[in-house]
Amino acid sequence: MTTTPTTVLIVGSGPTGLTLAIDLARRGVGVRIIDKSPQFPRSSRAKGPNQRSLEVLEDLGVVGEVLAAGCAPLPMRKYRGGLPIADADPFAASRPTPDAPYDRPWMIAQWRLEEILRTRLAEHGVRVELGAELVGLAEDDDTVTAALAGGTEIRARYVVGCDGGHSAVRKLLGIPFEGKTNEEQMMVCGDVEAEGPDRGIWHQWFDEDGAVMLCPIPGTPSGWWFQAGPETDAAGTPVPPSLESFRRLFAKHTGLPGELLSRATLLSTYRVNERMVDRYRVGRVLLAGDAAHVHSIAGGLGMNTGIQDAFNLGWKLARVAAGRAAPALLDTYEEERLPVAAQTLDITAERLRATLEAIKKPGGGLDSAMTPQTDGPGQGYRWSSLAPLGGTARLRAGDRAPDAPCRDAVTGAPRRLFETFAGPHFTLLGFGAGTAQALREAAAAHGDELRAYAVDGDAPHGLADQGGKARSAYGIGPDEDVLVLVRPDNHVGLIAPGGDRRAVGEYLRGAALERA
């Protein structure tokens, strides 16, 4: 049986697939999202979005719910021989800045984040279809036919595999998943119920012969993430995770009664995998998230890299699907995100090495995995063909576009730059009165997809730069006239002199964003 055709079929309903589905749906793209699971998972798994992912979630309109449902990262307490040795708070000195409003990641159970994203997606009229296992893909000139277990077929113009490290989409495409699996670096994990430990602390017991880590799950009265080095049997074989094993490990390393753990669910064994694809696209089928790259959990970049894959892809796929861009635009997805995946593998491998070295000594802990490289906001695409030469004292084409506090020039109401960026459009900022004509012409020519703002200017819309923070964030002097075009994924597409009235149109055409 073949169902009604759709424009984009997304396989996998984790944070990556849901982010992409929301971004496409809000652009008016027909989208279906399927998952082979019979029910939504309740696993806590990833510990939450990093700073850049929070910016993405703000653009999607859900960051308020995410912040309310989670909590800031907790201080870490490190133990040795069951005794507390040291406390660490990696974000104690962090503060929001005008250009970066999120100064730390946010802890939230993955199942709760997915609930929030599904609710947002449903507001666009799209719901996840469960129990739909992909078993085949066949592409012709115009569509891809996805075959599901049970005989149903779904025809779509594009298919995106967001279905995790064991991706059926990737396997059906025959794309190699090169890398390595370290069988010796192993953890047993699960969600547990526990009484006794202070829920305001992320507890980390590291001994020479093993470790137990216990982190409270936000929004639950007694739920915790449990991670530990596995027990081994007499033959040296790792013991599968279970409540009984968790209790023995807990008692051994903490000195507390194992019976404090009363329940263990969603058990798993984690091995360090470092693998990635060599391409993100085969014709009308694309990959995102763990389907394209997996790596060490050190630094917490797995889910976050997937969310940012989706945010990069969404606007490009929507424009191509709507006939507003040539299919070549999709090639820039791989061009921009494949190097990020490779860099992420390098960062997480180094952070894992640093952490394993740190915990050999009393007082070492998971704070060793956290560096500015794991924050997210600093990554950009300066190498991209969508980033022509152009820059200021602080910014280059391809960089993440900074936030800044402004005010509406007419009403005086506060208005952050991120608020002007939010949504499925390009944003053109004109710094200085000399940009007025270029702003007016760009708004007239591209007004259905571009919003133009005069920063301390007259037309077409005015933003008063509060305290000069916008100019400072963008590296623009007080007497300079500069145009900055911000892409729909909130990266800088173009920086040009304020009087260059042709720059925006030439960028859009030259970057293959418009059909000839």
Coordinates of C-alpha atoms in Angstrom, one line a residue:
M1 CA 0.0 0.0 0.0
T2 CA 1.4 3.4 -1.0
T3 CA 0.3 6.4 1.2
T4 CA -0.2 10.0 0.1
P5 CA 3.1 11.5 -1.2
T6 CA 4.9 14.0 1.0
T7 CA 7.7 16.5 0.3
V8 CA 10.1 15.3 3.0
L9 CA 10.2 12.1 4.9
I10 CA 12.2 12.1 8.1
V11 CA 13.3 8.8 9.5
G12 CA 13.9 8.9 13.3
S13 CA 12.2 11.1 15.9
G14 CA 15.0 12.0 18.3
P15 CA 16.1 15.6 18.8
T16 CA 17.7 15.8 15.4
G17 CA 14.7 14.6 13.5
L18 CA 12.3 16.7 15.5
T19 CA 14.4 19.8 15.1
L20 CA 14.4 19.3 11.3
A21 CA 10.7 18.5 11.2
I22 CA 9.8 21.7 13.1
D23 CA 12.1 23.8 10.9
L24 CA 10.6 22.4 7.7
A25 CA 7.0 22.5 8.9
R26 CA 7.2 26.2 10.0
R27 CA 8.3 27.0 6.4
G28 CA 5.2 25.3 5.0
V29 CA 7.0 22.2 3.7
G30 CA 5.0 19.0 3.7
V31 CA 6.8 16.7 6.1
R32 CA 6.2 13.2 7.7
I33 CA 8.4 11.9 10.5
I34 CA 8.4 8.1 11.3
D35 CA 10.1 6.0 14.0
K36 CA 10.4 2.3 14.3
S37 CA 9.8 2.3 18.0
P38 CA 6.3 1.3 19.1
Q39 CA 6.3 4.0 21.8
F40 CA 8.2 7.1 22.7
P41 CA 11.3 6.4 24.7
R42 CA 11.6 7.5 28.3
S43 CA 15.4 7.3 28.5
S44 CA 17.2 10.3 30.0
R45 CA 20.3 9.6 27.9
A46 CA 21.8 12.9 26.7
K47 CA 22.1 15.4 29.5
G48 CA 20.9 18.4 27.5
P49 CA 21.5 21.2 25.0
N50 CA 24.7 23.2 25.0
Q51 CA 24.8 27.0 24.5
R52 CA 24.5 26.9 20.7
S53 CA 21.7 24.4 20.8
L54 CA 19.8 26.7 23.2
E55 CA 20.1 29.4 20.6
V56 CA 18.6 27.0 18.0
L57 CA 15.8 26.1 20.4
E58 CA 15.1 29.8 21.0
D59 CA 14.7 30.3 17.2
L60 CA 12.3 27.3 17.1
G61 CA 10.2 28.9 19.9
V62 CA 10.7 26.3 22.7
V63 CA 13.6 27.6 24.8
G64 CA 11.4 28.9 27.5
E65 CA 9.8 25.4 28.0
V66 CA 13.2 23.8 27.9
L67 CA 14.7 26.1 30.6
A68 CA 11.6 25.6 32.8
A69 CA 11.8 21.8 32.5
G70 CA 15.5 21.5 33.3
C71 CA 18.1 23.1 35.4
A72 CA 21.6 24.6 35.2
P73 CA 24.5 22.2 35.4
L74 CA 25.1 21.0 38.9
P75 CA 28.4 21.3 40.9
M76 CA 30.4 18.1 40.7
R77 CA 31.6 16.3 43.8
K78 CA 34.5 13.9 43.3
Y79 CA 35.2 11.1 45.8
R80 CA 38.0 8.6 46.4
G81 CA 37.5 5.6 48.6
G82 CA 34.0 6.7 49.3
L83 CA 35.2 10.1 50.8
P84 CA 34.6 13.5 49.2
I85 CA 37.9 14.9 47.8
A86 CA 37.0 18.0 45.7
D87 CA 34.1 20.0 44.3
A88 CA 34.1 21.6 40.9
D89 CA 31.7 24.0 39.2
P90 CA 32.9 24.4 35.6
F91 CA 30.4 27.3 35.0
A92 CA 30.8 29.2 38.2
A93 CA 32.5 32.1 36.5
S94 CA 30.3 32.1 33.4
R95 CA 28.0 35.0 32.8
P96 CA 25.7 35.8 29.9
T97 CA 27.0 38.5 27.6
P98 CA 25.1 40.8 25.2
D99 CA 26.3 38.8 22.2
A100 CA 25.9 35.3 23.8
P101 CA 22.8 35.1 26.1
Y102 CA 23.3 31.5 27.1
D103 CA 26.5 31.1 29.2
R104 CA 26.1 27.4 30.1
P105 CA 24.5 24.2 28.8
W106 CA 21.2 23.1 30.3
M107 CA 20.4 19.8 32.0
I108 CA 17.1 18.2 30.9
A109 CA 16.2 14.5 30.3
Q110 CA 16.2 13.7 26.7
W111 CA 12.7 12.2 26.8
R112 CA 11.4 15.5 28.3
L113 CA 13.2 17.6 25.5
E114 CA 11.6 15.3 22.9
E115 CA 8.2 15.8 24.5
I116 CA 8.6 19.6 24.2
L117 CA 9.7 19.3 20.6
R118 CA 6.9 17.0 19.7
T119 CA 4.4 19.4 21.2
R120 CA 5.9 22.2 19.1
L121 CA 5.7 20.1 16.0
A122 CA 2.1 19.2 16.6
E123 CA 1.3 22.9 16.6
H124 CA 2.3 22.8 13.0
G125 CA 0.0 19.9 12.4
V126 CA 2.6 17.2 12.2
R127 CA 2.8 14.1 14.5
V128 CA 5.4 11.4 14.8
E129 CA 4.2 8.1 13.3
L130 CA 5.4 5.2 15.5
G131 CA 5.9 1.6 14.7
A132 CA 7.1 2.4 11.2
E133 CA 10.3 0.6 10.4
L134 CA 12.2 1.4 7.2
V135 CA 13.3 -1.6 5.3
G136 CA 13.9 -0.3 1.7
L137 CA 14.7 2.8 -0.4
A138 CA 14.2 3.3 -4.1
E139 CA 14.9 6.5 -5.9
D140 CA 13.8 7.7 -9.3
D141 CA 14.2 11.1 -11.0
D142 CA 11.6 12.9 -8.9
T143 CA 11.0 10.9 -5.7
V144 CA 12.2 8.4 -3.2
T145 CA 10.0 5.4 -2.3
A146 CA 10.5 4.3 1.3
A147 CA 9.3 0.7 2.0
L148 CA 8.2 -0.1 5.6
A149 CA 8.0 -3.4 7.3
G150 CA 4.4 -4.6 6.8
G151 CA 4.3 -3.5 3.2
T152 CA 3.4 0.2 3.4
E153 CA 5.3 2.5 1.1
I154 CA 5.8 6.3 1.5
R155 CA 6.7 8.4 -1.5
A156 CA 8.6 11.6 -0.8
R157 CA 10.7 14.0 -2.8
Y158 CA 13.4 13.9 -0.2
V159 CA 14.3 11.5 2.7
V160 CA 16.5 12.4 5.7
G161 CA 17.9 9.7 7.9
C162 CA 18.0 10.9 11.5
D163 CA 17.8 7.4 12.8
G164 CA 20.9 7.1 15.0
G165 CA 24.1 5.2 15.0
H166 CA 22.6 2.1 13.7
S167 CA 20.8 4.1 10.9
A168 CA 18.8 2.0 8.5
V169 CA 18.9 4.8 6.0
R170 CA 22.7 4.9 6.0
K171 CA 22.9 1.1 5.6
L172 CA 20.4 1.1 2.8
L173 CA 22.5 3.7 1.0
G174 CA 25.6 1.6 1.4
I175 CA 27.6 4.5 2.9
P176 CA 30.6 3.3 5.0
F177 CA 30.7 4.2 8.6
E178 CA 34.5 4.4 9.1
G179 CA 36.2 4.5 12.4
K180 CA 36.7 2.4 15.5
T181 CA 35.0 0.9 18.5
N182 CA 37.1 0.6 21.7
E183 CA 35.8 -2.5 23.4
E184 CA 37.9 -1.7 26.5
Q185 CA 36.3 1.7 27.2
M186 CA 32.9 0.6 28.4
M187 CA 30.2 1.8 30.8
V188 CA 27.0 0.4 32.1
C189 CA 24.2 3.0 32.3
G190 CA 20.6 3.3 33.3
D191 CA 17.9 5.5 34.9
V192 CA 17.6 4.6 38.6
E193 CA 15.5 5.6 41.6
A194 CA 17.6 6.4 44.6
E195 CA 17.2 7.9 48.1
G196 CA 19.9 9.5 50.2
P197 CA 22.4 11.4 48.0
D198 CA 22.1 15.2 47.8
R199 CA 20.2 16.0 44.6
G200 CA 22.0 19.3 44.3
I201 CA 25.2 17.6 43.3
W202 CA 26.5 15.5 40.4
H203 CA 28.3 12.7 42.4
Q204 CA 31.4 11.1 40.9
W205 CA 33.1 8.2 42.8
F206 CA 36.4 7.4 41.0
D207 CA 38.6 4.6 42.4
E208 CA 41.6 2.8 40.9
D209 CA 39.5 -0.2 40.2
G210 CA 36.3 1.4 38.8
A211 CA 33.9 4.3 39.1
V212 CA 30.2 5.2 39.7
M213 CA 28.6 8.4 38.6
L214 CA 25.2 9.6 39.8
C215 CA 23.5 12.7 38.4
P216 CA 19.9 13.7 39.4
I217 CA 17.4 13.9 36.6
P218 CA 15.7 17.3 36.5
G219 CA 11.9 17.3 37.0
T220 CA 11.9 14.0 38.9
P221 CA 11.7 13.6 42.7
S222 CA 14.1 10.6 43.0
G223 CA 15.3 9.8 39.4
W224 CA 19.0 9.7 38.7
W225 CA 21.4 8.9 35.8
F226 CA 23.6 6.0 36.8
Q227 CA 26.9 5.4 35.0
A228 CA 29.6 3.0 36.1
G229 CA 32.5 0.9 34.9
P230 CA 31.0 -2.6 34.6
E231 CA 31.5 -5.5 36.9
T232 CA 33.4 -8.5 35.5
D233 CA 32.8 -12.2 36.2
A234 CA 35.5 -14.8 37.1
A235 CA 36.5 -15.0 33.4
G236 CA 36.9 -11.2 33.1
T237 CA 33.8 -10.8 31.0
P238 CA 31.7 -7.7 31.7
V239 CA 28.5 -8.3 33.6
P240 CA 25.4 -7.0 31.9
P241 CA 23.7 -4.1 33.6
S242 CA 21.0 -4.9 36.2
L243 CA 19.6 -3.5 39.4
E244 CA 21.6 -6.1 41.4
S245 CA 24.8 -5.2 39.6
F246 CA 24.2 -1.5 40.0
R247 CA 23.6 -2.0 43.8
R248 CA 26.9 -3.9 44.1
L249 CA 28.8 -1.3 42.2
F250 CA 27.2 1.5 44.2
A251 CA 28.0 -0.1 47.6
K252 CA 31.6 -0.9 46.5
H253 CA 32.5 2.6 45.4
T254 CA 30.4 4.8 47.7
G255 CA 30.4 2.9 51.0
L256 CA 26.6 3.4 51.1
P257 CA 24.0 0.6 51.2
G258 CA 23.2 -0.7 47.7
E259 CA 19.6 -0.9 48.7
L260 CA 19.4 2.9 48.4
L261 CA 18.9 2.1 44.7
S262 CA 15.4 0.8 44.4
R263 CA 14.7 0.7 40.6
A264 CA 16.8 0.5 37.4
T265 CA 15.3 0.9 34.0
L266 CA 16.4 1.6 30.4
L267 CA 19.6 -0.3 31.0
S268 CA 22.4 -0.2 28.4
T269 CA 26.1 -0.9 27.9
Y270 CA 28.0 2.0 26.3
R271 CA 31.2 1.5 24.3
V272 CA 33.2 4.4 22.9
N273 CA 32.6 4.6 19.1
E274 CA 34.4 7.1 16.9
R275 CA 32.9 6.8 13.4
M276 CA 31.6 9.1 10.6
V277 CA 30.5 9.0 7.0
D278 CA 32.4 10.4 4.1
R279 CA 29.3 12.0 2.6
Y280 CA 26.0 13.4 3.9
R281 CA 23.9 13.1 0.7
V282 CA 23.2 10.5 -2.0
G283 CA 20.8 12.0 -4.5
R284 CA 17.5 12.8 -2.8
V285 CA 18.5 11.1 0.5
L286 CA 20.5 12.8 3.3
L287 CA 21.9 12.0 6.7
A288 CA 21.9 14.0 9.9
G289 CA 23.0 13.5 13.6
D290 CA 24.2 10.1 14.8
A291 CA 23.3 8.5 11.5
A292 CA 26.3 10.5 10.1
H293 CA 28.7 10.6 13.1
V294 CA 29.2 9.1 16.5
H295 CA 31.9 9.8 19.0
S296 CA 32.8 9.8 22.7
I297 CA 30.3 11.3 25.1
A298 CA 33.1 13.5 26.6
G299 CA 32.0 17.1 26.3
G300 CA 28.3 16.2 25.6
L301 CA 28.4 17.0 21.9
G302 CA 26.5 14.1 20.4
M303 CA 22.9 15.3 20.5
N304 CA 24.0 18.9 20.1
T305 CA 25.9 18.2 16.9
G306 CA 22.7 16.5 15.5
I307 CA 20.5 19.5 16.4
Q308 CA 22.9 21.8 14.7
D309 CA 23.1 19.5 11.6
A310 CA 19.3 19.8 11.4
F311 CA 19.3 23.6 11.7
N312 CA 21.8 23.9 8.9
L313 CA 19.9 21.6 6.6
G314 CA 16.3 22.8 7.3
W315 CA 16.4 26.2 5.4
K316 CA 18.3 24.7 2.5
L317 CA 16.1 21.8 2.0
A318 CA 13.0 24.0 2.3
R319 CA 14.2 26.4 -0.4
V320 CA 15.1 23.6 -2.8
A321 CA 11.9 21.8 -2.2
A322 CA 9.9 25.0 -2.9
G323 CA 11.8 25.6 -6.1
R324 CA 13.4 28.7 -4.7
A325 CA 16.9 27.3 -5.0
A326 CA 18.8 25.0 -7.2
P327 CA 19.5 21.5 -5.9
A328 CA 23.2 22.4 -5.6
L329 CA 22.3 24.3 -2.4
L330 CA 22.0 20.9 -0.7
D331 CA 25.7 20.3 -1.4
T332 CA 26.6 23.1 1.0
Y333 CA 25.0 21.1 3.8
E334 CA 27.7 18.4 3.5
E335 CA 30.3 21.1 2.7
E336 CA 29.6 22.9 6.0
R337 CA 28.7 20.1 8.4
L338 CA 31.1 17.3 7.4
P339 CA 34.2 19.3 8.6
V340 CA 32.3 20.0 11.8
A341 CA 31.7 16.3 12.4
A342 CA 35.4 15.6 11.9
Q343 CA 36.3 18.4 14.3
T344 CA 33.9 17.0 16.8
L345 CA 35.4 13.6 16.7
D346 CA 38.8 15.1 17.4
I347 CA 37.5 17.3 20.2
T348 CA 35.7 14.5 22.0
A349 CA 38.6 12.0 21.6
E350 CA 40.9 14.6 23.2
R351 CA 38.5 15.4 26.0
L352 CA 38.1 11.7 26.7
R353 CA 41.8 11.2 26.8
A354 CA 42.1 14.2 29.2
T355 CA 39.3 12.9 31.4
L356 CA 40.7 9.4 31.7
E357 CA 44.0 10.9 32.7
A358 CA 42.4 13.2 35.2
I359 CA 40.5 10.6 37.1
K360 CA 43.6 8.6 37.8
K361 CA 44.4 11.1 40.5
P362 CA 42.2 12.0 43.5
G363 CA 40.0 15.0 42.7
G364 CA 39.8 14.4 39.0
G365 CA 36.4 14.2 37.4
L366 CA 34.1 14.9 34.4
D367 CA 34.8 18.6 34.5
S368 CA 38.0 17.8 32.6
A369 CA 35.8 17.1 29.6
M370 CA 34.5 20.6 29.4
T371 CA 36.3 23.4 27.5
P372 CA 35.2 26.4 25.4
Q373 CA 35.4 24.0 22.4
T374 CA 32.4 22.1 23.8
D375 CA 30.2 25.1 24.1
G376 CA 29.1 25.3 20.5
P377 CA 28.6 29.0 19.7
G378 CA 32.1 29.5 18.3
Q379 CA 31.7 27.2 15.4
G380 CA 31.1 28.7 12.0
Y381 CA 31.6 28.0 8.3
R382 CA 34.3 30.4 7.1
W383 CA 35.4 27.7 4.5
S384 CA 32.0 27.5 2.9
S385 CA 31.1 28.6 -0.6
L386 CA 28.2 30.4 1.1
A387 CA 30.8 32.6 2.9
P388 CA 32.4 34.9 0.4
L389 CA 35.3 37.1 1.5
G390 CA 34.1 40.0 3.7
G391 CA 34.5 40.9 7.4
T392 CA 34.9 43.4 10.1
A393 CA 37.3 43.7 13.0
R394 CA 35.4 40.9 14.9
L395 CA 33.4 39.0 12.3
R396 CA 33.7 37.1 9.0
A397 CA 31.2 35.7 6.6
G398 CA 30.3 32.2 7.8
D399 CA 30.5 33.0 11.5
R400 CA 27.7 32.6 13.9
A401 CA 25.7 35.9 14.0
P402 CA 26.0 37.5 17.5
D403 CA 23.0 38.6 19.6
A404 CA 22.8 42.2 21.0
P405 CA 20.3 44.3 22.9
C406 CA 18.5 46.9 20.8
R407 CA 15.2 48.9 21.0
D408 CA 12.5 49.4 18.5
A409 CA 13.2 52.9 17.1
V410 CA 9.5 53.8 17.1
T411 CA 8.1 52.2 20.3
G412 CA 11.2 52.0 22.4
A413 CA 10.4 48.4 23.3
P414 CA 13.4 46.2 23.9
R415 CA 14.2 44.0 20.9
R416 CA 17.2 41.6 20.8
L417 CA 18.8 40.8 17.5
F418 CA 18.0 37.2 18.0
E419 CA 14.3 38.2 18.0
T420 CA 14.7 39.7 14.6
F421 CA 16.5 36.6 13.3
A422 CA 13.9 34.1 14.6
G423 CA 11.9 32.5 11.9
P424 CA 12.4 31.1 8.4
H425 CA 13.7 34.3 6.8
F426 CA 17.0 36.0 5.9
T427 CA 17.8 39.1 8.0
L428 CA 19.6 42.2 6.6
L429 CA 21.1 44.6 9.1
G430 CA 22.2 48.0 8.0
F431 CA 24.6 49.7 10.3
G432 CA 24.6 53.5 9.6
A433 CA 22.6 56.0 7.6
G434 CA 24.5 55.1 4.5
T435 CA 22.8 51.7 4.2
A436 CA 19.3 53.1 3.8
Q437 CA 19.0 52.8 0.1
A438 CA 20.5 49.3 0.0
L439 CA 18.0 48.3 2.7
R440 CA 15.0 49.7 0.9
E441 CA 16.0 48.0 -2.4
A442 CA 16.7 44.7 -0.8
A443 CA 13.3 44.8 1.1
A444 CA 11.5 45.6 -2.1
A445 CA 13.2 42.9 -4.1
H446 CA 13.2 40.1 -1.5
G447 CA 10.6 41.2 1.0
D448 CA 8.8 37.8 1.1
E449 CA 11.9 36.1 2.4
L450 CA 14.0 38.9 3.9
R451 CA 13.5 41.3 6.7
A452 CA 15.6 44.4 6.7
Y453 CA 16.5 46.5 9.7
A454 CA 18.3 49.8 10.0
V455 CA 20.5 49.9 13.1
D456 CA 20.4 53.5 14.2
G457 CA 18.9 54.5 10.9
D458 CA 15.6 55.4 9.3
A459 CA 14.4 52.7 6.9
P460 CA 12.8 50.3 6.4
H461 CA 12.6 49.4 10.1
G462 CA 14.6 51.0 12.8
L463 CA 16.6 49.4 15.7
A464 CA 18.3 51.6 18.2
D465 CA 21.6 50.1 19.2
Q466 CA 21.5 49.9 23.0
G467 CA 24.8 51.2 24.3
G468 CA 26.5 50.5 21.1
K469 CA 26.5 46.7 21.9
A470 CA 25.4 45.7 18.4
R471 CA 28.2 47.5 16.7
S472 CA 30.6 46.2 19.2
A473 CA 29.4 42.6 18.7
Y474 CA 29.7 42.9 15.0
G475 CA 33.1 44.8 15.1
I476 CA 31.7 47.9 13.3
G477 CA 33.0 51.3 14.2
P478 CA 30.7 54.2 15.2
D479 CA 31.1 56.0 11.9
E480 CA 31.1 52.9 9.6
D481 CA 28.3 52.0 7.2
V482 CA 28.1 48.2 6.9
L483 CA 25.6 45.7 5.6
V484 CA 25.3 42.3 7.3
L485 CA 23.2 39.6 5.7
V486 CA 22.2 36.8 8.2
R487 CA 21.2 33.4 6.9
P488 CA 18.1 31.7 8.2
D489 CA 20.3 29.5 10.4
N490 CA 21.7 32.6 12.0
H491 CA 25.1 32.5 10.5
V492 CA 26.5 35.5 8.6
G493 CA 26.2 35.1 4.8
L494 CA 27.6 38.5 3.7
I495 CA 29.4 41.5 5.0
A496 CA 29.5 44.4 2.6
P497 CA 30.0 48.2 2.5
G498 CA 26.9 50.1 3.4
G499 CA 26.6 51.7 0.0
D500 CA 26.8 48.5 -2.0
R501 CA 23.2 48.3 -3.3
R502 CA 23.8 45.2 -5.4
A503 CA 25.6 43.1 -2.8
V504 CA 22.6 41.3 -1.4
G505 CA 21.1 40.3 -4.7
E506 CA 24.4 39.2 -6.0
Y507 CA 25.0 37.1 -2.9
L508 CA 21.6 35.4 -3.3
R509 CA 22.2 34.6 -6.9
G510 CA 25.9 33.7 -6.6
A511 CA 25.3 31.4 -3.7
A512 CA 22.7 29.4 -5.7
L513 CA 20.0 30.5 -3.4
E514 CA 17.8 31.5 -6.3
R515 CA 17.0 29.6 -9.5
A516 CA 18.4 31.3 -12.5

